[in-house]
Coordinates of C-alpha atoms in Angstrom, one line a residue:
X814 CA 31.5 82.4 -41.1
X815 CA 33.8 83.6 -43.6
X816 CA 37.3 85.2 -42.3
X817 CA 38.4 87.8 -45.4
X818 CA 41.8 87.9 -46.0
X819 CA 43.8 91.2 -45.9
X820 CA 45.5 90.1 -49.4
X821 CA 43.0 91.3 -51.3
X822 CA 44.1 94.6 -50.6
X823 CA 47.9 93.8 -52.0
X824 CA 46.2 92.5 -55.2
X825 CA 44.5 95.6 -56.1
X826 CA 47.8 97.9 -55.8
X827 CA 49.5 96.7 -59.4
X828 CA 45.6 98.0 -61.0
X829 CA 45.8 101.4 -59.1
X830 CA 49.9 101.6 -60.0
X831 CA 48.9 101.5 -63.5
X832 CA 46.1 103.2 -64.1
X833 CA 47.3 106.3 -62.1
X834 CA 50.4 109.0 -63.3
X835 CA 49.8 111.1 -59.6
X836 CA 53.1 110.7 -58.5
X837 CA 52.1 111.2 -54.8
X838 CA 50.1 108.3 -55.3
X839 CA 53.5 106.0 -54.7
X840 CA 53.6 107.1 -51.2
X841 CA 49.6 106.5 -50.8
X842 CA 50.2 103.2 -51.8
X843 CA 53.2 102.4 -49.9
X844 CA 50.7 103.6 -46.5
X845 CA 48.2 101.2 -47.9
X846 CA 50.7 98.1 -48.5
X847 CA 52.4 98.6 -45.0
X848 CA 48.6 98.6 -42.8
X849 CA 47.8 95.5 -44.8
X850 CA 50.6 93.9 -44.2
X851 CA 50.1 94.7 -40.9
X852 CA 46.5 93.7 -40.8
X853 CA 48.1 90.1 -41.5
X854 CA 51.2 89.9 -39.2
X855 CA 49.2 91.2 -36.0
X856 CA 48.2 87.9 -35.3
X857 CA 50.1 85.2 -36.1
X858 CA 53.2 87.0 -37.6
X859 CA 53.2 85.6 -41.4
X860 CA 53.3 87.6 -44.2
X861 CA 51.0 88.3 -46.9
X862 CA 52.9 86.7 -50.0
X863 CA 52.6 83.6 -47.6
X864 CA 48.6 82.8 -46.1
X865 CA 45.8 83.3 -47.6
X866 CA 42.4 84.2 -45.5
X867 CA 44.4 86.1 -42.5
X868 CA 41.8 86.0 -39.0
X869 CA 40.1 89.0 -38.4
X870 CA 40.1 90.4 -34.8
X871 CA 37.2 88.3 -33.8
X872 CA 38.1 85.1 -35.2
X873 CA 41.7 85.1 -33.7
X874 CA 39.6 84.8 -30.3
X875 CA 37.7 82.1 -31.3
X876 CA 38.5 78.3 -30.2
X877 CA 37.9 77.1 -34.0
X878 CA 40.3 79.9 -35.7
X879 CA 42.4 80.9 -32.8
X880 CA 45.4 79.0 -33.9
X881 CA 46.2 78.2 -37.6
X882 CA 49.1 75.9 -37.2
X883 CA 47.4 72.4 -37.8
X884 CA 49.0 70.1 -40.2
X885 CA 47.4 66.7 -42.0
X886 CA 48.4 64.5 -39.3
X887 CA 46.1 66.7 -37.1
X888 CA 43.9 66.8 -39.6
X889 CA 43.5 62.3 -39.8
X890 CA 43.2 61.9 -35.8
X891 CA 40.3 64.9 -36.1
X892 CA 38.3 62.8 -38.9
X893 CA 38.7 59.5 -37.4
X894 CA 38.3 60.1 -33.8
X895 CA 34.9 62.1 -34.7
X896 CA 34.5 59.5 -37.6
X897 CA 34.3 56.7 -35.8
X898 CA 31.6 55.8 -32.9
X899 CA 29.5 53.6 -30.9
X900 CA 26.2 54.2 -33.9
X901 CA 28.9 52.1 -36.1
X902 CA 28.2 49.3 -33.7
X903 CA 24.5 49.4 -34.6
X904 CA 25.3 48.4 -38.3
X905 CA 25.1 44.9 -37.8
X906 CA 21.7 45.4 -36.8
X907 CA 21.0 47.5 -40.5
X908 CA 21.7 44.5 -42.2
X909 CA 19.3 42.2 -40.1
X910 CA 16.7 44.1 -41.9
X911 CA 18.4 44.2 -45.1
X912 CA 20.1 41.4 -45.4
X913 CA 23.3 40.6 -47.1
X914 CA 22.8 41.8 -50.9
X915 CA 21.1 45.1 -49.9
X916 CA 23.0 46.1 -46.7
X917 CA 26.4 46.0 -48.5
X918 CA 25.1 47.9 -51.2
X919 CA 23.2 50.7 -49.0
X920 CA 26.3 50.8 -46.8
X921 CA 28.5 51.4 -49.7
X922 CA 26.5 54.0 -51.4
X923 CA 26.3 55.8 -47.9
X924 CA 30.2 55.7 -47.8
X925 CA 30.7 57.1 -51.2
X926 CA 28.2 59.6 -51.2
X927 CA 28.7 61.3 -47.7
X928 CA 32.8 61.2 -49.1
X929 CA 32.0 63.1 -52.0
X930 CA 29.8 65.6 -50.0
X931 CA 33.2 66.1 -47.8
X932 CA 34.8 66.7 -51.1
X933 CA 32.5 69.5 -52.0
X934 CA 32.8 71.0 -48.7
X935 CA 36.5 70.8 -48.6
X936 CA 36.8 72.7 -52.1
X937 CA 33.9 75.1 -50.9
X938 CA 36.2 76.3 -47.6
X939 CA 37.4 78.2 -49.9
X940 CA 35.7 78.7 -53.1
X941 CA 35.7 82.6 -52.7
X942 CA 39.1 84.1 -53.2
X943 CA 40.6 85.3 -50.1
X944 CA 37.5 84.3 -48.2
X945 CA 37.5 81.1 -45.7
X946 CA 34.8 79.5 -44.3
X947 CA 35.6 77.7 -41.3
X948 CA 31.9 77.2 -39.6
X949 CA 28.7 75.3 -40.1
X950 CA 28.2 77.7 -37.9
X951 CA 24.1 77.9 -37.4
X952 CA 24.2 74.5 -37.3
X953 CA 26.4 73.7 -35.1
X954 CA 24.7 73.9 -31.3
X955 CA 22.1 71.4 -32.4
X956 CA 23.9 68.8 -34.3
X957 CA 26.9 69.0 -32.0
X958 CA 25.1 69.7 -28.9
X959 CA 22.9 66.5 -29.5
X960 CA 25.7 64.4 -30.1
X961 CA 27.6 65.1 -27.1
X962 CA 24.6 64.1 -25.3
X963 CA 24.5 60.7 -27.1
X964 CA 28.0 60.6 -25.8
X965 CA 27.2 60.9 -22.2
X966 CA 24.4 58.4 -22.4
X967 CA 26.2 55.6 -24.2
X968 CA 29.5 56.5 -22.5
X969 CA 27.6 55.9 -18.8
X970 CA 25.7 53.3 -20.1
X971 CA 30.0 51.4 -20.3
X972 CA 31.2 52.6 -17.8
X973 CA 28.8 50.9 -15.9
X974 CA 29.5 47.7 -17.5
X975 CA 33.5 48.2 -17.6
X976 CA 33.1 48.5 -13.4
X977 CA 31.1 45.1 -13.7
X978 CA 33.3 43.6 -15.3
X979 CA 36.2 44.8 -13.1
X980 CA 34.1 44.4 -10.2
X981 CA 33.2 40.6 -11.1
X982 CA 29.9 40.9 -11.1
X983 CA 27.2 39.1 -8.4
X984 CA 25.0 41.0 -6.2
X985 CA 27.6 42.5 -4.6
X986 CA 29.0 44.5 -7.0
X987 CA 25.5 45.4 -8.2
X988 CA 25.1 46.8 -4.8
X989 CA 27.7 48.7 -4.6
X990 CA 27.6 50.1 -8.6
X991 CA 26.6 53.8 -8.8
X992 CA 23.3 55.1 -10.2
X993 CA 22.5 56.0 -14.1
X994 CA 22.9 59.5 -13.1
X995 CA 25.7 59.0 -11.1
X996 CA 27.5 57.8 -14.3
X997 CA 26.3 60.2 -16.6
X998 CA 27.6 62.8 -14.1
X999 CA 31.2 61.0 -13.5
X1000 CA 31.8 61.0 -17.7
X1001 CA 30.6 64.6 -18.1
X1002 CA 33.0 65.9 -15.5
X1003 CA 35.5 64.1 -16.7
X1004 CA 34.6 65.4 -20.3
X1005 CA 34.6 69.2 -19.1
X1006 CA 37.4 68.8 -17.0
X1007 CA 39.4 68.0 -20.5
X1008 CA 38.1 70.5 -22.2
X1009 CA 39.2 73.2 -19.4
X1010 CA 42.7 72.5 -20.8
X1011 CA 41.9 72.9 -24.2
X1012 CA 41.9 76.1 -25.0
X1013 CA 41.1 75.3 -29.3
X1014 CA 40.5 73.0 -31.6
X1015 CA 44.4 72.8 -32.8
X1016 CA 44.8 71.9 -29.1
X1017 CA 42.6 68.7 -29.1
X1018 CA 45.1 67.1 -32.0
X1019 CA 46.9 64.6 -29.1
X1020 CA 43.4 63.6 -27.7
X1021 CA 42.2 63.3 -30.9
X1022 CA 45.2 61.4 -31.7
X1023 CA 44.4 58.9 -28.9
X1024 CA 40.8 58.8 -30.1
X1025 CA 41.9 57.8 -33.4
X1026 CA 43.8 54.8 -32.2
X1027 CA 41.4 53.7 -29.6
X1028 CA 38.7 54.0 -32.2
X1029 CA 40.6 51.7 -35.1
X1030 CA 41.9 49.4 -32.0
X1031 CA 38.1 48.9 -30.7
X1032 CA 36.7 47.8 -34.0
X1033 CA 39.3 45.8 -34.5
X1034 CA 39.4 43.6 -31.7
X1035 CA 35.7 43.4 -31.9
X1036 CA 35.8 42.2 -35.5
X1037 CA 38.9 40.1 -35.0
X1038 CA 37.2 38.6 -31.5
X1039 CA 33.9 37.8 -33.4
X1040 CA 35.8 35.9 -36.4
X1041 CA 37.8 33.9 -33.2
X1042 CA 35.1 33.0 -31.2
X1043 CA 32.9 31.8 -34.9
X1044 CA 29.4 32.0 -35.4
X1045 CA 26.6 32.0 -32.7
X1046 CA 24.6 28.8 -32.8
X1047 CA 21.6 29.1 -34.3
X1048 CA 22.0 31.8 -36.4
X1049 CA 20.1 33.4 -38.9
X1050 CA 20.5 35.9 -41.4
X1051 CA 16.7 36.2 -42.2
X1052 CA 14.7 39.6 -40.9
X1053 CA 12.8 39.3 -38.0
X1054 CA 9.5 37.9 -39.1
X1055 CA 7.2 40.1 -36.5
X1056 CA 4.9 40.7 -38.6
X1057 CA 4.5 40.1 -42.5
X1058 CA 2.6 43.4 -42.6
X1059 CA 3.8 45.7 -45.7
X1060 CA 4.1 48.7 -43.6
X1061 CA 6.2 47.3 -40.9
X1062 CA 8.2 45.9 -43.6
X1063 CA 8.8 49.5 -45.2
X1064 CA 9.2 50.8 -41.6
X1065 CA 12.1 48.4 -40.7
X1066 CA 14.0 48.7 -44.4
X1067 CA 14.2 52.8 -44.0
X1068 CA 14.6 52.1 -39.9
X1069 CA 17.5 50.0 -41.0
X1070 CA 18.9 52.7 -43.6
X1071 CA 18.7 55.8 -41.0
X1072 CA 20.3 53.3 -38.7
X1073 CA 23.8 53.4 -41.7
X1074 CA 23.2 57.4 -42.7
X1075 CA 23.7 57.7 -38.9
X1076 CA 26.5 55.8 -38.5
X1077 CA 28.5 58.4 -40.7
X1078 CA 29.4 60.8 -38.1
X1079 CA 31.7 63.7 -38.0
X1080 CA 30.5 65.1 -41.4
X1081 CA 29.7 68.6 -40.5
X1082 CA 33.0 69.0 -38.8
X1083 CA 35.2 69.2 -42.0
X1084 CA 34.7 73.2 -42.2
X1085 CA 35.9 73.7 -38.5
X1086 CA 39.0 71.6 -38.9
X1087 CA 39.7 73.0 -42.1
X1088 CA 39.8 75.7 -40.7
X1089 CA 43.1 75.1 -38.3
X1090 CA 44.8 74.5 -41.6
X1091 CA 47.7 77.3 -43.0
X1092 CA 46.8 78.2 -46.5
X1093 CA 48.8 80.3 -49.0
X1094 CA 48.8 80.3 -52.6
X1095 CA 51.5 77.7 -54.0
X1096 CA 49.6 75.1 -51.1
X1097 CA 45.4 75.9 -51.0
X1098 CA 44.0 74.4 -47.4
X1099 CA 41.8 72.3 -49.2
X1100 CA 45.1 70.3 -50.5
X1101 CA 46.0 69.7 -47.2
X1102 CA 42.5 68.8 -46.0
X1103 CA 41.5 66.4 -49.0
X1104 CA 44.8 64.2 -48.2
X1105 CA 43.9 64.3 -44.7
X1106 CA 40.6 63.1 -45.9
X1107 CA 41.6 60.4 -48.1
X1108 CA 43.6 58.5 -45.3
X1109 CA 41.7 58.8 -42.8
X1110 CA 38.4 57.6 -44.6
X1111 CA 40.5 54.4 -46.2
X1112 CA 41.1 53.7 -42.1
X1113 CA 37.5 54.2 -41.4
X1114 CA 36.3 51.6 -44.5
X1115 CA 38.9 49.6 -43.2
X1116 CA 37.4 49.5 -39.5
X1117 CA 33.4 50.2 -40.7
X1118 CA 33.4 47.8 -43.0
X1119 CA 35.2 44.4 -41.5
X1120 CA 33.5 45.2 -38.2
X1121 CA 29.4 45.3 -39.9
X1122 CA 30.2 41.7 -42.1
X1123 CA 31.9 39.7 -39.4
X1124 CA 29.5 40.9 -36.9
X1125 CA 26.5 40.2 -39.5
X1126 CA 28.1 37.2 -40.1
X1127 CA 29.0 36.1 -36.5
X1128 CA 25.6 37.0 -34.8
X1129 CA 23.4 37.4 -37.7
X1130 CA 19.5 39.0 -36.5
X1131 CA 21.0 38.4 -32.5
X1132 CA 22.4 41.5 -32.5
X1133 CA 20.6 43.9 -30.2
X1134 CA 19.4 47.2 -30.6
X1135 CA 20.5 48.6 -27.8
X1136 CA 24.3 48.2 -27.4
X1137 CA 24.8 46.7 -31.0
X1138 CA 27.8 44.6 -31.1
X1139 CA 29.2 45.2 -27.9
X1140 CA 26.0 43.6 -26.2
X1141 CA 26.3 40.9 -28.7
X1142 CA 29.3 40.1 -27.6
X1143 CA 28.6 40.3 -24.4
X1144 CA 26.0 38.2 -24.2
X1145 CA 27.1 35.7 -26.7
X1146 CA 31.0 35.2 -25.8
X1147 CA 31.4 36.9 -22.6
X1148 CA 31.1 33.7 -20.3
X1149 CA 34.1 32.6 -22.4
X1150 CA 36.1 35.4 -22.7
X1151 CA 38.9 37.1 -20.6
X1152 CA 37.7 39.4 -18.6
X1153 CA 40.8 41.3 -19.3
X1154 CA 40.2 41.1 -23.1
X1155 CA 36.0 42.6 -22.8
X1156 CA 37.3 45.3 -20.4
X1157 CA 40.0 46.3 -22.7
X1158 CA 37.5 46.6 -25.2
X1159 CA 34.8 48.6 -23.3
X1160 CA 37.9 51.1 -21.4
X1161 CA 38.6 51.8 -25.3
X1162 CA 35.4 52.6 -26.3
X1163 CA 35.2 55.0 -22.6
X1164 CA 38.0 56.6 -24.1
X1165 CA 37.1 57.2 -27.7
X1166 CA 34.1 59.0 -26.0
X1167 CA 35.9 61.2 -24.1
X1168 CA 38.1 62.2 -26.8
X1169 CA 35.4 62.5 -29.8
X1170 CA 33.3 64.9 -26.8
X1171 CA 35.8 67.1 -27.3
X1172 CA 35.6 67.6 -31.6
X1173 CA 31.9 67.7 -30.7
X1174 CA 31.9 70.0 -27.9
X1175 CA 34.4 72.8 -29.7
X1176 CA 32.0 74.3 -32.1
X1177 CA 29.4 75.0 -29.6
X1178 CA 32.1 76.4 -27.2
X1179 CA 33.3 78.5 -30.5
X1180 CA 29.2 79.4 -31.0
X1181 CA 28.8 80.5 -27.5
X1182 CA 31.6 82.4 -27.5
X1183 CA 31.5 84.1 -30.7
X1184 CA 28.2 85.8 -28.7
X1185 CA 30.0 87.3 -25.5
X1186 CA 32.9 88.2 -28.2
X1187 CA 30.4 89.7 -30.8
X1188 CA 28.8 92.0 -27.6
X1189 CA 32.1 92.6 -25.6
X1190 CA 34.6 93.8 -29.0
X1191 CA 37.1 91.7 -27.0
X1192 CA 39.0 88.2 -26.2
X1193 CA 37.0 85.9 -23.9
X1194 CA 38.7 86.1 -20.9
X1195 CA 39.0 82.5 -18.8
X1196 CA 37.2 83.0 -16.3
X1197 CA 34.5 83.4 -19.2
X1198 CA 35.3 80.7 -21.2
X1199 CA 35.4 78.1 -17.9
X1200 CA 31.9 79.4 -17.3
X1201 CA 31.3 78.9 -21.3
X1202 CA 32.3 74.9 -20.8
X1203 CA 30.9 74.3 -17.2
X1204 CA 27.2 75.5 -18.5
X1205 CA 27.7 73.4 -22.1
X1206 CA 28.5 70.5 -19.5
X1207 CA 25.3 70.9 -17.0
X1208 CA 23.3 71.3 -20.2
X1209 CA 24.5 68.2 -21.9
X1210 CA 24.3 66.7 -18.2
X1211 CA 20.6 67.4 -17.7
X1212 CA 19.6 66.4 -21.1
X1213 CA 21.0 62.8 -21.3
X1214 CA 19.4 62.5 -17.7
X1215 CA 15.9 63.9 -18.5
X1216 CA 16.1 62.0 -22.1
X1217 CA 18.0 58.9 -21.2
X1218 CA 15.8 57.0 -24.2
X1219 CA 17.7 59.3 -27.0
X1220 CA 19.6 56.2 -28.2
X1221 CA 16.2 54.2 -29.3
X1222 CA 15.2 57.2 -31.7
X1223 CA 18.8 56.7 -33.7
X1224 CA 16.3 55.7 -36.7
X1225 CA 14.1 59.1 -36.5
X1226 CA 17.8 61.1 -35.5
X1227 CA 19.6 59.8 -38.2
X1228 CA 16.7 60.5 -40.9
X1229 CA 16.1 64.5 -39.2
X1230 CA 20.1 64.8 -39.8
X1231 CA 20.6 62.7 -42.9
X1232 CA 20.3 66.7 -44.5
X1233 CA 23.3 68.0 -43.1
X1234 CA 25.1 65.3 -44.3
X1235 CA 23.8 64.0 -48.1
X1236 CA 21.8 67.0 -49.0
X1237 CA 23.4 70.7 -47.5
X1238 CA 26.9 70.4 -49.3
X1239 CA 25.2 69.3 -52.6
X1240 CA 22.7 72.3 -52.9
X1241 CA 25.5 74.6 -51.2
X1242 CA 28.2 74.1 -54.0
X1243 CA 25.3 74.8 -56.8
X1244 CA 24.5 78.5 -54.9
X1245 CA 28.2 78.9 -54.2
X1246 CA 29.8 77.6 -57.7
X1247 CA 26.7 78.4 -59.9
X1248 CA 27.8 75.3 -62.7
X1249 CA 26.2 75.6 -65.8
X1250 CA 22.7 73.9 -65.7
X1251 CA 23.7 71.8 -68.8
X1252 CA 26.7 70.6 -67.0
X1253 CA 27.4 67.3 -65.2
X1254 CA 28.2 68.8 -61.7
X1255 CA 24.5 70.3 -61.8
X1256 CA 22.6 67.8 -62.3
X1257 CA 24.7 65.4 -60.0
X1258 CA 24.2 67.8 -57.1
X1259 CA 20.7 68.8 -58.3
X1260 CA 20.0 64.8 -58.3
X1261 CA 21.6 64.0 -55.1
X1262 CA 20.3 66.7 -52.9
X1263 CA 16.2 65.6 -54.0
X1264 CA 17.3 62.5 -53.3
X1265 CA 19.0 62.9 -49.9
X1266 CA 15.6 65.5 -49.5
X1267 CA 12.7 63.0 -50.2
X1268 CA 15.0 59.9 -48.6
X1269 CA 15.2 62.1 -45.4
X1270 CA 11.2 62.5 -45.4
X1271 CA 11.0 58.7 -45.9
X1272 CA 13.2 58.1 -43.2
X1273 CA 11.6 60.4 -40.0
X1274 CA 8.1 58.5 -42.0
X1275 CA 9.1 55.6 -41.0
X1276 CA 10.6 56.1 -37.9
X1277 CA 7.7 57.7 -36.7
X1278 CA 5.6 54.7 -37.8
X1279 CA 7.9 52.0 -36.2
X1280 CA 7.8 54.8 -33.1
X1281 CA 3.8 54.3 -32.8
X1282 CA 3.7 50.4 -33.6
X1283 CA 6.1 49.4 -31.3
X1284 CA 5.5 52.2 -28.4
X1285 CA 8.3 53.8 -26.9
X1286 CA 9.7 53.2 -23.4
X1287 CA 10.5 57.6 -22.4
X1288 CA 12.1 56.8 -19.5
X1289 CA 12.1 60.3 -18.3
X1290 CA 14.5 61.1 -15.7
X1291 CA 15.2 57.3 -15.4
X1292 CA 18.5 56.3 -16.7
X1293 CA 19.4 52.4 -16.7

């Protein structure tokens, strides 16, 4: 969605002042000046000559574009805490397939090449002059709305484990341990309950703050743990040698690649938090947003990468699928390590959920309430909006019961989105800029988004084929 900004209107008078010799025209123009001015002001009380892309009526009720007063620091804990996740703990797992040569290269072409698709979308926010686009707006219910419920599944999934481990573990405590469901239920309300306080997505910056930092602290200590505690015994770095059968081969590479295009997260949200950002003239939004960018991707490299090599390194092809490097660790060091130290670990991952929920949660909140506010000409009121965010939370809720397996189709997920990520942007700044065909930038972007296209296809191939091979445990309504 594009918000239009009423400065257009102040940059048309100097035209109409000279091509006119009406002299009662002075005074139209004066009425004109003074209602645009106005236009701008009614909302957040700046002034024309200062921001650029004022809200409209309906966007200064929204939870994306309701407040404009963000800043780069805001910006950095956004991108990390929705940057960072639990699919980065599956990388180790990518290179099993791989191997060392290939999965360092794959993983770094994936970071560069979902960076520069930021870029594009940060210079495309707003690439129309005294237009901002702020949404991925038809997108955003499924992509977001799907990862929230990866959130609720993985997050119960530790929170089980954290009590365990605070618990002591033996029969006991497995007796007295809630249900899958039960878990699932305790995160989500805890998730909504935040997001009842959070009226937009300027208001998230502390949680996202302490997302940020739990994020970057969990990666480290898992990376720093796994070079203290040295390498498993009995390690290898070879693929699994299941079968030497060329299909499975080709299944597991492109298995293993959807497994790194999905551990880039938090892609499609550059729009919306751009979108909190002031912008004038003398400083663009996309200034603001590209430094924001910049740091806050180094710190992810810095985490993502150290934390796939010394976990490839420490556990090599014992890395499970399910859990990735947490279970690894688990399994591997946890008889000789604090208890303290693994539930620190696991209460900072819990908390890093709860917090990246609420990135992931805001554009659907935004989505559905664009609709009451699109039919109703008027501000949500909160009665409304709590009903919005209790009806997102039951959905999520019933999902991640009904489809507890969600987490073993990552390969077949991450190939379906790998489009929104590596391919959209590319094709979107060719429509939007129009560069010349002969130029650099066309064929890049041209080159890129086939690629990203026909890799995608490749990727939900092989998924499907590893999906049919190996069978599928659809634990309906079941949750572990």
């Amino acid at each position: 969605m594009g918000e239009v900004a009423a400065e257009s209107f102040i940059d048309q008078l100097p035209l109409h002042q000279t091509a006119t010799k009406d002299p009662n025209d002075d005074q139209q123009l004066q009425v004109i000046t003074v209602e645009s001015r106005s236009m701008s002001t009614g909302f957040n009380g700046l002034s024309n000559d200062r921001v650029v892309g004022e809200l409209n009526p309906v966007d200064a009720w929204l939870p994306i574009t309701e407040s404009r007063n963000g800043n780069i620091f805001y910006a950095v804990f956004h991108l990390i805490s929705s940057g960072i996740g639990s699919q980065a703990l599956l990388l180790p797992v990518a290179f099993a397939a791989l191997g060392w040569t290939w999965g360092v290269i794959c993983l770094s072409i994936s970071f560069a090449w979902q960076l520069y698709t930021i870029w594009l979308l940060v210079i495309l926010a707003e690439s129309v002059p005294g237009t901002r686009y702020s949404r991925y707006l038809h997108l955003a219910v499924v992509a977001f709305g799907g990862t929230c419920v990866m959130l609720i599944i993985t997050a119960g999934g530790n929170m089980e484990t954290l009590y365990k481990i605070a618990c002591g573990g033996g029969s006991t405590c497995e007796a007295k341990s809630l249900t899958g469901v039960e878990w699932f239920l305790v995160f989500t309300c805890m998730a909504i309950a935040i997001a009842q306080i959070l009226p937009n997505l300027n208001s998230v910056a502390k949680v996202s703050m302490v997302g940020a930092i739990t994020a970057v602290a969990y990666c480290t200590f898992i990376w720093a743990l796994s070079i203290n505690k040295g390498r498993s015994n009995g390690v290898s770095y070879s693929p699994s040698q299941e079968s030497k059968s060329d299909m499975v081969e080709f299944g597991n590479i492109f298995n293993a690649i959807g497994k790194i295009a999905l551990a880039f997260r938090g892609h499609n949200l550059v729009l919306e938090i751009q979108g909190t950002l002031p912008s004038s003239r003398r400083n663009p939004s996309c200034q603001t947003m590209w430094k924001g960018t910049t740091i806050s991707y180094l710190l992810i490299a810095m985490c993502l990468f150290p934390l796939t090599i010394t976990g490839f390194w420490a556990y090599g092809n014992k890395v499970p699928v399910n859990g990735g490097l947490l279970s690894a660790l688990s399994q591997v060091h946890g008889h000789n390590t604090s208890k303290h130290v693994m539930g620190t670990i696991y209460l900072l991952v819990l908390i890093n959920s709860l917090s990246s929920f609420q990135i992931y949660a805001m554009p659907v909140f935004d989505n559905l309430e664009f609709q009451y506010v699109s039919k109703k000409k008027q501000r949500c009121p909160g009665w409304v909006r709590a009903g919005i965010r209790l009806f997102f939370g039951g959905l999520t809720f019933f999902i991640a019961v009904a489809f507890p397996f969600l987490g073993s189709l990552a390969p077949l997920i991450g190939g379906i989105a790998l489009p929104l990520t590596y391919v959209y942007p590319c094709f979107m700044y060719i429509l939007i800029k129009k560069p010349s065909r002969s130029g650099a930038m066309w064929w890049l972007n041209v080159g890129l988004g086939c690629l990203g296209t026909i890799l995608s296809v490749m990727l939900v191939v092989a998924a499907a084929w590893n999906l049919a091979d190996k069978g599928l445990h659809a634990n309906f309504f079941r949750p572990k």
